[in-house]
mmCIF file of C-alpha atoms in Angstrom:
data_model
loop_
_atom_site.group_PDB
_atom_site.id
_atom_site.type_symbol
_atom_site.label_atom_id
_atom_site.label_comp_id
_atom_site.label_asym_id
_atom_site.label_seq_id
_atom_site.Cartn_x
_atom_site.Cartn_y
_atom_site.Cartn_z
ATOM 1 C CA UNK A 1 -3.283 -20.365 0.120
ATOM 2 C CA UNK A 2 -5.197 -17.718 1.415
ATOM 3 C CA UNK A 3 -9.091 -17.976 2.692
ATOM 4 C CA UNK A 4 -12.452 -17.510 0.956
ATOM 5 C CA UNK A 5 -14.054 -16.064 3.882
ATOM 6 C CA UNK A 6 -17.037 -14.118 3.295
ATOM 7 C CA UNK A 7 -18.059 -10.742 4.433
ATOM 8 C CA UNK A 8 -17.700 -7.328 4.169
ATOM 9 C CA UNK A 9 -15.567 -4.048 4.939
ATOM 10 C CA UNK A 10 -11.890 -4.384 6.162
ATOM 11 C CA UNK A 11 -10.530 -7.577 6.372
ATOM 12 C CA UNK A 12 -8.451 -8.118 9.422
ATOM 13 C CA UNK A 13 -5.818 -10.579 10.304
ATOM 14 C CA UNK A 14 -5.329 -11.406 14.081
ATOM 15 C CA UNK A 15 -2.185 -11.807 16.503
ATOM 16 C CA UNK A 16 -2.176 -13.380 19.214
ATOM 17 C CA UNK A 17 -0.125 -14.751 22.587
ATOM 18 C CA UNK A 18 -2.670 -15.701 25.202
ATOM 19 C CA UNK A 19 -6.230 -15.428 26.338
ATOM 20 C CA UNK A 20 -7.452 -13.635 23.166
ATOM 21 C CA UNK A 21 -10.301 -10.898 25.094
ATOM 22 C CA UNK A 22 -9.369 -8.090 23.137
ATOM 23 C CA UNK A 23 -10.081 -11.076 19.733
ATOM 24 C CA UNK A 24 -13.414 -11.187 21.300
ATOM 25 C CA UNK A 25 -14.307 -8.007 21.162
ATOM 26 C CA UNK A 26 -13.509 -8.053 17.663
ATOM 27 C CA UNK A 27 -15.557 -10.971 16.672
ATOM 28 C CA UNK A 28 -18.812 -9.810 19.072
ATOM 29 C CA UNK A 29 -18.700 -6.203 17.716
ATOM 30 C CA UNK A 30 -21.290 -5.628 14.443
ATOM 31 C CA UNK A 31 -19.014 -3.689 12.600
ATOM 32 C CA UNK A 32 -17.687 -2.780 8.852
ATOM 33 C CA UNK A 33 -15.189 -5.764 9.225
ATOM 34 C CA UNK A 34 -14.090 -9.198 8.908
ATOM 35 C CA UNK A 35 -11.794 -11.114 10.908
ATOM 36 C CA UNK A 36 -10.510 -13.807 8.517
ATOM 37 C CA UNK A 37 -7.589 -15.252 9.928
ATOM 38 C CA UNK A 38 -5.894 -15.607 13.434
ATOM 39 C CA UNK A 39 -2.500 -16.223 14.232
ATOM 40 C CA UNK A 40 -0.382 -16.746 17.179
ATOM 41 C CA UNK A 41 3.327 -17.644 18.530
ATOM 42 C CA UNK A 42 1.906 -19.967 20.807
ATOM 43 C CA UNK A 43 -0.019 -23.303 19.842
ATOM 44 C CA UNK A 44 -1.584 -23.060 23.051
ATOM 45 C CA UNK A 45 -3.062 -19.744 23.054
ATOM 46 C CA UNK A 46 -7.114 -19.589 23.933
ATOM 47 C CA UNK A 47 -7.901 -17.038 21.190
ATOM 48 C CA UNK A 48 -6.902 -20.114 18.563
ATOM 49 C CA UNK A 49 -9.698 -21.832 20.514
ATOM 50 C CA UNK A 50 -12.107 -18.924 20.159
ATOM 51 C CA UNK A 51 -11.334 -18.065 16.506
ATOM 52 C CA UNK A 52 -11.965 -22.041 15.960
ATOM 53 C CA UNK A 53 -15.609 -21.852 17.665
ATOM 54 C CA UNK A 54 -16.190 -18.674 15.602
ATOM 55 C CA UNK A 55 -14.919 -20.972 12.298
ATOM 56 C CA UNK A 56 -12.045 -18.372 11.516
ATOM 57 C CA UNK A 57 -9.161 -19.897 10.457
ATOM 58 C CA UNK A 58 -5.847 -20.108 12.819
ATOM 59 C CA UNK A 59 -1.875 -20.443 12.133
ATOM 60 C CA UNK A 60 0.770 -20.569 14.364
ATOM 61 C CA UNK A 61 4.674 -19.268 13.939
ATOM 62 C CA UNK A 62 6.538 -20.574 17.039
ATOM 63 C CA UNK A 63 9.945 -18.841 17.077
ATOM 64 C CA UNK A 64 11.671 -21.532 18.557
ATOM 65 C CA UNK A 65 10.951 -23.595 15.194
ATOM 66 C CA UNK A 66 13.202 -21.460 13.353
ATOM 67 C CA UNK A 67 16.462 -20.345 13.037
ATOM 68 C CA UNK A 68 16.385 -17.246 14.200
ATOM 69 C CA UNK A 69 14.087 -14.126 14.187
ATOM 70 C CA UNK A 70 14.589 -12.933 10.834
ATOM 71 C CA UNK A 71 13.060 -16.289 9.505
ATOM 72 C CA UNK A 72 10.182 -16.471 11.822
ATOM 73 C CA UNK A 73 9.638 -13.393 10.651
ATOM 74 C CA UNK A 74 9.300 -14.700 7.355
ATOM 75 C CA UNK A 75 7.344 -17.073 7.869
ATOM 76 C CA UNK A 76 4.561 -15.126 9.872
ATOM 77 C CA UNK A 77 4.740 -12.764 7.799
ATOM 78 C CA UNK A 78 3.932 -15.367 4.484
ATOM 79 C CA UNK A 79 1.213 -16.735 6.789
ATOM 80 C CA UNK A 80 -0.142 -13.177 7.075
ATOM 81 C CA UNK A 81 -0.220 -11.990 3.017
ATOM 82 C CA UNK A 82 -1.963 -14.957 2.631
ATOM 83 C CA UNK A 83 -4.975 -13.707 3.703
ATOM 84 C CA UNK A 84 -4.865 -10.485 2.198
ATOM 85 C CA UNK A 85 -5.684 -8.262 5.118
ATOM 86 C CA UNK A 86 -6.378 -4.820 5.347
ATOM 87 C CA UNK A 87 -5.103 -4.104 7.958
ATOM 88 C CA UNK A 88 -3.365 -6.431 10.772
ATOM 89 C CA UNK A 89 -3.750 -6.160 14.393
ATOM 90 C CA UNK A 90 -1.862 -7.241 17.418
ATOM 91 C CA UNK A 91 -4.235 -8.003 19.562
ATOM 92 C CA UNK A 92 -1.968 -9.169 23.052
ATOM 93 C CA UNK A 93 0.459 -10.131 20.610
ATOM 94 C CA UNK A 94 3.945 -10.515 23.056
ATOM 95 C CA UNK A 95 6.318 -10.467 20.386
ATOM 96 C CA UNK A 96 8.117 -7.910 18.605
ATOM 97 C CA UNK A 97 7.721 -7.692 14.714
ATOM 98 C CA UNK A 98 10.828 -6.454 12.390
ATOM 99 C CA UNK A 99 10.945 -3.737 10.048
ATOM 100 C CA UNK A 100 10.768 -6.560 6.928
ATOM 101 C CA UNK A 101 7.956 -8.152 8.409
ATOM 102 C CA UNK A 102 5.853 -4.675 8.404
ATOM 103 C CA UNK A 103 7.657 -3.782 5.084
ATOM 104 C CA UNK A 104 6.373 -6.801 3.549
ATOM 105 C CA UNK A 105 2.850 -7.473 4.916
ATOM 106 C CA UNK A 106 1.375 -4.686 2.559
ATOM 107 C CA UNK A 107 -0.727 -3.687 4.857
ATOM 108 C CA UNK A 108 -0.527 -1.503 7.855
ATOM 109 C CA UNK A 109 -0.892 -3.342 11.418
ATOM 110 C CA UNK A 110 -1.960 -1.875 14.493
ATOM 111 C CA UNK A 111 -1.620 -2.872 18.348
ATOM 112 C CA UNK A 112 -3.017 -1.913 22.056
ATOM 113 C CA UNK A 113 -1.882 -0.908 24.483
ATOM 114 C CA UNK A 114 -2.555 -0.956 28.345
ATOM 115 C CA UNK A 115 -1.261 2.853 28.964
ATOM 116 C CA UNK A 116 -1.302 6.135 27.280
ATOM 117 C CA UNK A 117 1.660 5.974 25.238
ATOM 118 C CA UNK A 118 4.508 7.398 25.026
ATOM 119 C CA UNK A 119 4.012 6.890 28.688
ATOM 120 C CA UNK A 120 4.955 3.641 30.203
ATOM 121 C CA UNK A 121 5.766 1.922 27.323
ATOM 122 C CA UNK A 122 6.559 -2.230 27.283
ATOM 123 C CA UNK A 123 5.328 -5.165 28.995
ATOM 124 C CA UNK A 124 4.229 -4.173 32.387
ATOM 125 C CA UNK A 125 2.812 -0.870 32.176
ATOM 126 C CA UNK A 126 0.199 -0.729 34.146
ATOM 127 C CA UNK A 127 2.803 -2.394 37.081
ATOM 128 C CA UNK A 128 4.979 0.832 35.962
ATOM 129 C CA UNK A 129 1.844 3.274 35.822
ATOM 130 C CA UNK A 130 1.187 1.923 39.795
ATOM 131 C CA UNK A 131 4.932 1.976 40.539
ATOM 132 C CA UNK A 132 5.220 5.485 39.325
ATOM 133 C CA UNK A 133 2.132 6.777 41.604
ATOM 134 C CA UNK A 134 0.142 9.023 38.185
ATOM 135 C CA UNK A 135 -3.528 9.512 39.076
ATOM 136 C CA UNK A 136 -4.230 8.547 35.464
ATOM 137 C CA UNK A 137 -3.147 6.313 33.231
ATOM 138 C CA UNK A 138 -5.506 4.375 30.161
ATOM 139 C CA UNK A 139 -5.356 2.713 26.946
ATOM 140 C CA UNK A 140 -3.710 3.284 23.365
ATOM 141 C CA UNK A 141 -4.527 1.718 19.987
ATOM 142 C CA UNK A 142 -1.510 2.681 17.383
ATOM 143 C CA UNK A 143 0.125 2.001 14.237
ATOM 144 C CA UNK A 144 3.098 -0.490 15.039
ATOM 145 C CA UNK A 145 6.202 0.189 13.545
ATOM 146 C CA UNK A 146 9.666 -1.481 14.907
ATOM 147 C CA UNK A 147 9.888 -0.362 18.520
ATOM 148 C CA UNK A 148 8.779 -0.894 21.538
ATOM 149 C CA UNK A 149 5.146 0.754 21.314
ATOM 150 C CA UNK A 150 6.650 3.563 19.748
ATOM 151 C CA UNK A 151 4.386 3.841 16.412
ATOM 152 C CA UNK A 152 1.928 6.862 15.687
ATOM 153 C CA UNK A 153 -1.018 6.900 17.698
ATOM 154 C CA UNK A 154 -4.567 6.868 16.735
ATOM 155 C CA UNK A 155 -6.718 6.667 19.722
ATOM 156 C CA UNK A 156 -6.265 6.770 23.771
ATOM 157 C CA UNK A 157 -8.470 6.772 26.745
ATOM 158 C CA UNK A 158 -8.089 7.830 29.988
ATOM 159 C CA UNK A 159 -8.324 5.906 32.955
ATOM 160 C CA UNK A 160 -7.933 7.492 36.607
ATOM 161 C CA UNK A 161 -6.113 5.232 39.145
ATOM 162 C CA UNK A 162 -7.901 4.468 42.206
ATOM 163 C CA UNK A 163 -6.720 4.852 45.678
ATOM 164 C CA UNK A 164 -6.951 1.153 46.267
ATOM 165 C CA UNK A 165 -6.201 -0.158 43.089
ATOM 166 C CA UNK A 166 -3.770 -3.050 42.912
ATOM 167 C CA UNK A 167 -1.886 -4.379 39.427
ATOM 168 C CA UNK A 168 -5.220 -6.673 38.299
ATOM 169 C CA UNK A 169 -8.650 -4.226 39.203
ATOM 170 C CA UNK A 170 -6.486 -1.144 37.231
ATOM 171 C CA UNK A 171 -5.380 -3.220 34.348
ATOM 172 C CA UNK A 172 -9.609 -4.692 34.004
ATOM 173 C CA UNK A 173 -10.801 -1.108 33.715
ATOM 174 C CA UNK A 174 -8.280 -0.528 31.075
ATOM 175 C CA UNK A 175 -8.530 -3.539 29.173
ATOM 176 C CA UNK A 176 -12.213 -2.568 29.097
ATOM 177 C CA UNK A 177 -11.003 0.710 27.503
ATOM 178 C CA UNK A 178 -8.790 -1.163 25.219
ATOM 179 C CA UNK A 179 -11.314 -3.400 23.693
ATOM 180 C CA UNK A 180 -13.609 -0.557 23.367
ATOM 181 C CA UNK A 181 -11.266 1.977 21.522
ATOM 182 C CA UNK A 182 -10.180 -1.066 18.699
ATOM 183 C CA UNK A 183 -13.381 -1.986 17.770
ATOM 184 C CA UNK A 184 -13.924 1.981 17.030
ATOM 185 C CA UNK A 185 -10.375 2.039 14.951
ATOM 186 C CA UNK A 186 -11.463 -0.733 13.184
ATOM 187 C CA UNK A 187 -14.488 0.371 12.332
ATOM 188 C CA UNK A 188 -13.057 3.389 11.432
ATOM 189 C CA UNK A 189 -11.142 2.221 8.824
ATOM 190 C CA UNK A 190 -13.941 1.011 6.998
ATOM 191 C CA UNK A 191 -14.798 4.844 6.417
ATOM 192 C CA UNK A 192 -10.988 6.372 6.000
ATOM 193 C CA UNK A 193 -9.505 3.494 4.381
ATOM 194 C CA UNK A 194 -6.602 1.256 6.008
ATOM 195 C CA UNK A 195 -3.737 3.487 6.853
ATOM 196 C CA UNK A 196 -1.669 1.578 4.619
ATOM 197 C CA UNK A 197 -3.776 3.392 1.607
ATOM 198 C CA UNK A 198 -2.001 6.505 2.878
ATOM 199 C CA UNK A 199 1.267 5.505 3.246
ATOM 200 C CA UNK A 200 1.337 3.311 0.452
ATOM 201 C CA UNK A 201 2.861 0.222 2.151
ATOM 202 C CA UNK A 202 2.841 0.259 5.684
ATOM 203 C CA UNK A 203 4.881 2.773 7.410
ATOM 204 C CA UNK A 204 6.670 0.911 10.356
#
């Protein structure tokens, strides 16, 4: 069954794999929105613990319990509708979602990302941003549909690489972009209406 969780503007579903900072930007910003539900692939992920202490409540769809991808799909996916989001965000989510799942969420669900897409695309892109040598690189917030960070996007920021930047003071400055730029798409919404309202059912 899905939640009673008060408030008002968007409501927002969560994913999440680890530490959960971009979650907490989420829950500390005062915006038009309402995170009512966090999920993760992990039972051991800190943002569960943070969405606990802020009383939201938390499932989790370990793909190892099922039989294969297109049910764990499934089942996150149930997990999801059940809270009737607006809109759905992977927030350091590490797994990739199928074309069903984002068919049948009926919502649209968007995701960050540490680079400025289409550039350096996947899981280590600021590594790939340093590898490459680019004075710039930054942060994305798009519309996930079933590739690898290759839905529309909605928002980037630019971050110049430093001379003596390494792999973790590069990726802090643009995780500080990151959390900064979904708090203003979210917000957004509350004033355009969840992209899914465009599309119809979400696009990806």
């Amino acid at each position: 069954m899905g939640d009673e969780r008060a408030g008002t503007g968007v409501r927002v579903v969560v994913l999440v794999s680890g530490r959960g900072t971009l979650l907490q930007a989420l829950l500390d910003a005062d915006g038009p929105f309402t995170v009512v539900a966090v999920g993760a692939d992990r039972p051991g992920a800190t943002g569960l613990e943070r969405a606990r202490a802020a009383g939201i409540p938390t499932f989790v769809q370990c793909l190892p319990d099922h039989p294969g991808r297109d049910a764990w799909n499934a089942a996150l996916a149930a997990d999801v509708r059940a809270h009737r989001p607006d809109v759905v965000v992977g927030a350091g989510f590490m797994k990739l979602v199928s074309q069903a799942f984002l068919d049948t969420i009926g919502c649209p669900m968007l995701n960050t990302h540490p680079a400025l897409l289409p550039a350096f695309p996947g899981a280590h892109a600021v590594r790939d941003a340093l590898a490459a040598g680019v004075g710039t690189t930054g942060a994305t917030v798009h519309e996930v549909d079933a590739g690898l960070d290759s839905g529309p996007v909605l928002a980037q920021a630019e971050v110049p690489v430093l001379p003596d930047d390494d792999e973790p003071t590069l990726h802090e400055r643009v995780k500080t972009e990151e959390r900064r730029l979904l708090v203003d798409v979210v917000s957004g919404l509350a004033t355009t209406g969840p992209a899914g309202n465009r599309r119809g059912v979400s696009d990806e």
